[in-house]
């Protein structure tokens, strides 16, 4: 366990209260809600901001926490990221180790070697974390860093390039999303402007009564074959009507949704090449038609016939008449196939 943790854990105050009292000046957050605590990664002793200012503004000074006495510099003090200072320290140590031991899995011959390397690194990290043989471990770390400076800098460059490319991809995604959003906003705005313009134009037409009447006459004349009704209604003064008529004409795509509904989306179920008879007569099929053991289960011999016909014609594009060479058309072939499906002597050929 680290000294910081020991100091922390050994305090007699309850944990919640202890966190809110500066161990140096003993002022409490209760009295000063704006109090901020800082830690120095040299010894991870926590103290309040005003203590740091007071003690370290004149230059490096020993840590004021009893029993520590390590020399600290003001610029290394920072706010702690994690509530638990031991975790704060572990993260720092692991970060430092990982910048030196930054080998990649693809550099190793096999998984076994890679795992051995990871275990060695973890042992070293563990020693640093729990203050076991620290001088030897630091010496090992420094020796490795000196020997492998090339690979360390190469892998660091690789890692930063990967990080950059990930960042770039992320930024590109964000940019694309922003462009899409702006595009849709712009379209909305254009739609709104269009609607406003149409409204304005309609109002102007209403205001200019004569133009409106002419338009009304023309449009009604187009609509109605009887010309006499059009002339009278134009004068009769329903001047609001033409504005709505003109607006109604503008969306050209209005008749689009009145398309007939096609549940199969254009798929043709009926066969072009044959027509199936209601029943197929053949001695083969008699048993399947009449045997209760087969029929009771719901088996329908017509499905068998239909499948046989589809298989016979599927993808072949072959017509019986063309094969024979009599020169008959597709209709004749279809007719012949229909007969074949129903008659005794041809069924075997087709099936
Ligand atoms: Zn203080
Ligand atoms: Zn200290």
Tab-separated table of C-alpha atoms in Angstrom, residues 32-190:
chain	number	residue	atom	x	y	z
A	32	UNK	CA	-15.431	27.557	2.672
A	33	UNK	CA	-17.582	25.929	-0.047
A	34	UNK	CA	-15.261	27.157	-2.826
A	35	UNK	CA	-12.283	25.268	-1.417
A	36	UNK	CA	-10.491	23.162	-4.039
A	37	UNK	CA	-8.046	20.381	-3.315
A	38	UNK	CA	-4.903	19.749	-5.345
A	39	UNK	CA	-2.499	16.821	-5.415
A	40	UNK	CA	1.112	16.582	-6.442
A	41	UNK	CA	2.046	13.343	-8.238
A	42	UNK	CA	5.323	13.195	-6.314
A	43	UNK	CA	3.719	12.063	-3.054
A	44	UNK	CA	-0.066	12.327	-3.704
A	45	UNK	CA	-0.699	14.265	-0.530
A	46	UNK	CA	-3.831	16.319	-0.867
A	47	UNK	CA	-3.977	19.948	0.212
A	48	UNK	CA	-6.137	22.948	-0.468
A	49	UNK	CA	-5.414	25.505	-3.169
A	50	UNK	CA	-4.628	28.304	-0.732
A	51	UNK	CA	-2.085	26.099	1.070
A	52	UNK	CA	-0.383	25.377	-2.260
A	53	UNK	CA	-0.262	29.086	-3.050
A	54	UNK	CA	1.035	29.949	0.387
A	55	UNK	CA	3.734	27.284	0.638
A	56	UNK	CA	4.997	26.798	-2.912
A	57	UNK	CA	4.717	30.247	-4.517
A	58	UNK	CA	8.267	31.101	-3.519
A	59	UNK	CA	9.700	27.998	-5.165
A	60	UNK	CA	10.136	24.287	-4.398
A	61	UNK	CA	9.442	23.408	-0.788
A	62	UNK	CA	9.121	20.220	1.296
A	63	UNK	CA	5.690	18.639	1.551
A	64	UNK	CA	4.004	19.988	4.708
A	65	UNK	CA	2.243	16.698	5.470
A	66	UNK	CA	3.785	15.184	8.560
A	67	UNK	CA	6.349	12.474	7.824
A	68	UNK	CA	6.577	13.176	4.078
A	69	UNK	CA	9.019	16.021	3.505
A	70	UNK	CA	9.522	15.403	-0.196
A	71	UNK	CA	10.367	18.422	-2.298
A	72	UNK	CA	7.378	19.582	-4.349
A	73	UNK	CA	7.028	22.177	-7.087
A	74	UNK	CA	3.975	24.328	-7.503
A	75	UNK	CA	3.516	23.721	-11.240
A	76	UNK	CA	3.139	19.980	-10.726
A	77	UNK	CA	0.106	20.362	-8.492
A	78	UNK	CA	-3.135	19.508	-10.257
A	79	UNK	CA	-6.720	18.672	-9.542
A	80	UNK	CA	-7.302	15.011	-8.926
A	81	UNK	CA	-9.265	13.081	-11.556
A	82	UNK	CA	-10.311	10.185	-9.342
A	83	UNK	CA	-11.803	10.413	-5.909
A	84	UNK	CA	-9.514	7.665	-4.628
A	85	UNK	CA	-5.951	8.974	-4.588
A	86	UNK	CA	-4.553	5.460	-4.860
A	87	UNK	CA	-6.327	5.060	-8.174
A	88	UNK	CA	-5.029	8.470	-9.211
A	89	UNK	CA	-1.504	7.275	-8.493
A	90	UNK	CA	-2.009	3.903	-10.199
A	91	UNK	CA	-3.302	5.567	-13.364
A	92	UNK	CA	-0.277	7.854	-13.436
A	93	UNK	CA	2.143	4.965	-12.964
A	94	UNK	CA	0.444	2.828	-15.581
A	95	UNK	CA	0.490	5.738	-18.005
A	96	UNK	CA	4.216	6.214	-17.467
A	97	UNK	CA	4.979	2.487	-17.862
A	98	UNK	CA	2.845	2.160	-20.967
A	99	UNK	CA	4.679	4.990	-22.726
A	100	UNK	CA	7.919	3.033	-22.304
A	101	UNK	CA	6.640	-0.532	-22.751
A	102	UNK	CA	4.598	0.169	-25.838
A	103	UNK	CA	5.304	-2.985	-27.841
A	104	UNK	CA	2.484	-4.210	-30.076
A	105	UNK	CA	1.126	-7.710	-30.410
A	106	UNK	CA	2.074	-7.961	-34.092
A	107	UNK	CA	5.756	-7.539	-33.143
A	108	UNK	CA	5.749	-10.931	-31.403
A	109	UNK	CA	6.165	-14.314	-33.048
A	110	UNK	CA	3.292	-15.920	-31.208
A	111	UNK	CA	0.689	-15.302	-28.546
A	112	UNK	CA	2.781	-17.049	-25.895
A	113	UNK	CA	5.631	-14.519	-26.232
A	114	UNK	CA	3.200	-11.615	-26.245
A	115	UNK	CA	1.550	-12.853	-23.053
A	116	UNK	CA	4.929	-13.352	-21.382
A	117	UNK	CA	5.865	-9.796	-22.256
A	118	UNK	CA	2.563	-8.498	-20.842
A	119	UNK	CA	3.115	-10.441	-17.636
A	120	UNK	CA	6.627	-9.048	-17.190
A	121	UNK	CA	5.349	-5.526	-17.715
A	122	UNK	CA	2.568	-6.144	-15.218
A	123	UNK	CA	5.042	-7.447	-12.620
A	124	UNK	CA	7.111	-4.323	-13.060
A	125	UNK	CA	4.043	-2.100	-12.752
A	126	UNK	CA	2.922	-3.979	-9.670
A	127	UNK	CA	6.333	-3.403	-8.041
A	128	UNK	CA	6.078	0.309	-8.698
A	129	UNK	CA	2.495	0.449	-7.457
A	130	UNK	CA	3.194	-1.309	-4.183
A	131	UNK	CA	6.699	0.074	-3.632
A	132	UNK	CA	8.493	-3.269	-4.003
A	133	UNK	CA	12.143	-3.028	-5.052
A	134	UNK	CA	11.529	0.419	-6.461
A	135	UNK	CA	15.178	1.339	-7.253
A	136	UNK	CA	15.774	-1.930	-9.144
A	137	UNK	CA	12.499	-1.578	-11.020
A	138	UNK	CA	13.233	2.028	-11.954
A	139	UNK	CA	16.674	0.931	-13.155
A	140	UNK	CA	15.089	-1.791	-15.310
A	141	UNK	CA	12.646	0.733	-16.740
A	142	UNK	CA	15.409	3.213	-17.558
A	143	UNK	CA	17.607	0.504	-19.092
A	144	UNK	CA	14.758	-0.730	-21.287
A	145	UNK	CA	13.934	2.811	-22.360
A	146	UNK	CA	17.574	3.438	-23.316
A	147	UNK	CA	17.944	0.162	-25.234
A	148	UNK	CA	14.666	0.353	-27.113
A	149	UNK	CA	14.368	4.050	-27.801
A	150	UNK	CA	13.932	3.378	-31.538
A	151	UNK	CA	11.041	0.965	-31.182
A	152	UNK	CA	9.462	3.095	-28.445
A	153	UNK	CA	9.392	6.184	-30.609
A	154	UNK	CA	8.241	4.156	-33.647
A	155	UNK	CA	5.355	2.597	-31.734
A	156	UNK	CA	4.449	5.909	-30.165
A	157	UNK	CA	4.256	7.434	-33.650
A	158	UNK	CA	2.100	4.502	-34.814
A	159	UNK	CA	-0.234	4.854	-31.838
A	160	UNK	CA	-0.586	8.579	-32.341
A	161	UNK	CA	-1.222	8.054	-36.060
A	162	UNK	CA	-3.951	5.532	-35.190
A	163	UNK	CA	-5.393	7.951	-32.684
A	164	UNK	CA	-5.307	10.723	-35.287
A	165	UNK	CA	-6.994	8.601	-37.947
A	166	UNK	CA	-9.714	7.568	-35.491
A	167	UNK	CA	-10.185	11.200	-34.545
A	168	UNK	CA	-10.265	12.172	-38.208
A	169	UNK	CA	-12.867	9.522	-39.002
A	170	UNK	CA	-14.932	10.680	-36.059
A	171	UNK	CA	-14.607	14.298	-37.122
A	172	UNK	CA	-15.586	13.374	-40.691
A	173	UNK	CA	-18.696	11.606	-39.378
A	174	UNK	CA	-19.628	14.630	-37.317
A	175	UNK	CA	-19.008	16.919	-40.271
A	176	UNK	CA	-21.205	14.771	-42.541
A	177	UNK	CA	-23.957	14.757	-39.938
A	178	UNK	CA	-23.738	18.528	-39.631
A	179	UNK	CA	-23.911	18.954	-43.404
A	180	UNK	CA	-26.987	16.726	-43.542
A	181	UNK	CA	-28.635	18.656	-40.730
A	182	UNK	CA	-27.891	22.012	-42.358
A	183	UNK	CA	-29.149	20.703	-45.681
A	184	UNK	CA	-32.452	19.621	-44.167
A	185	UNK	CA	-32.790	22.932	-42.302
A	186	UNK	CA	-32.131	24.802	-45.531
A	187	UNK	CA	-34.754	22.739	-47.362
A	188	UNK	CA	-37.271	23.449	-44.621
A	189	UNK	CA	-36.493	27.147	-44.845
A	190	UNK	CA	-36.856	27.087	-48.636
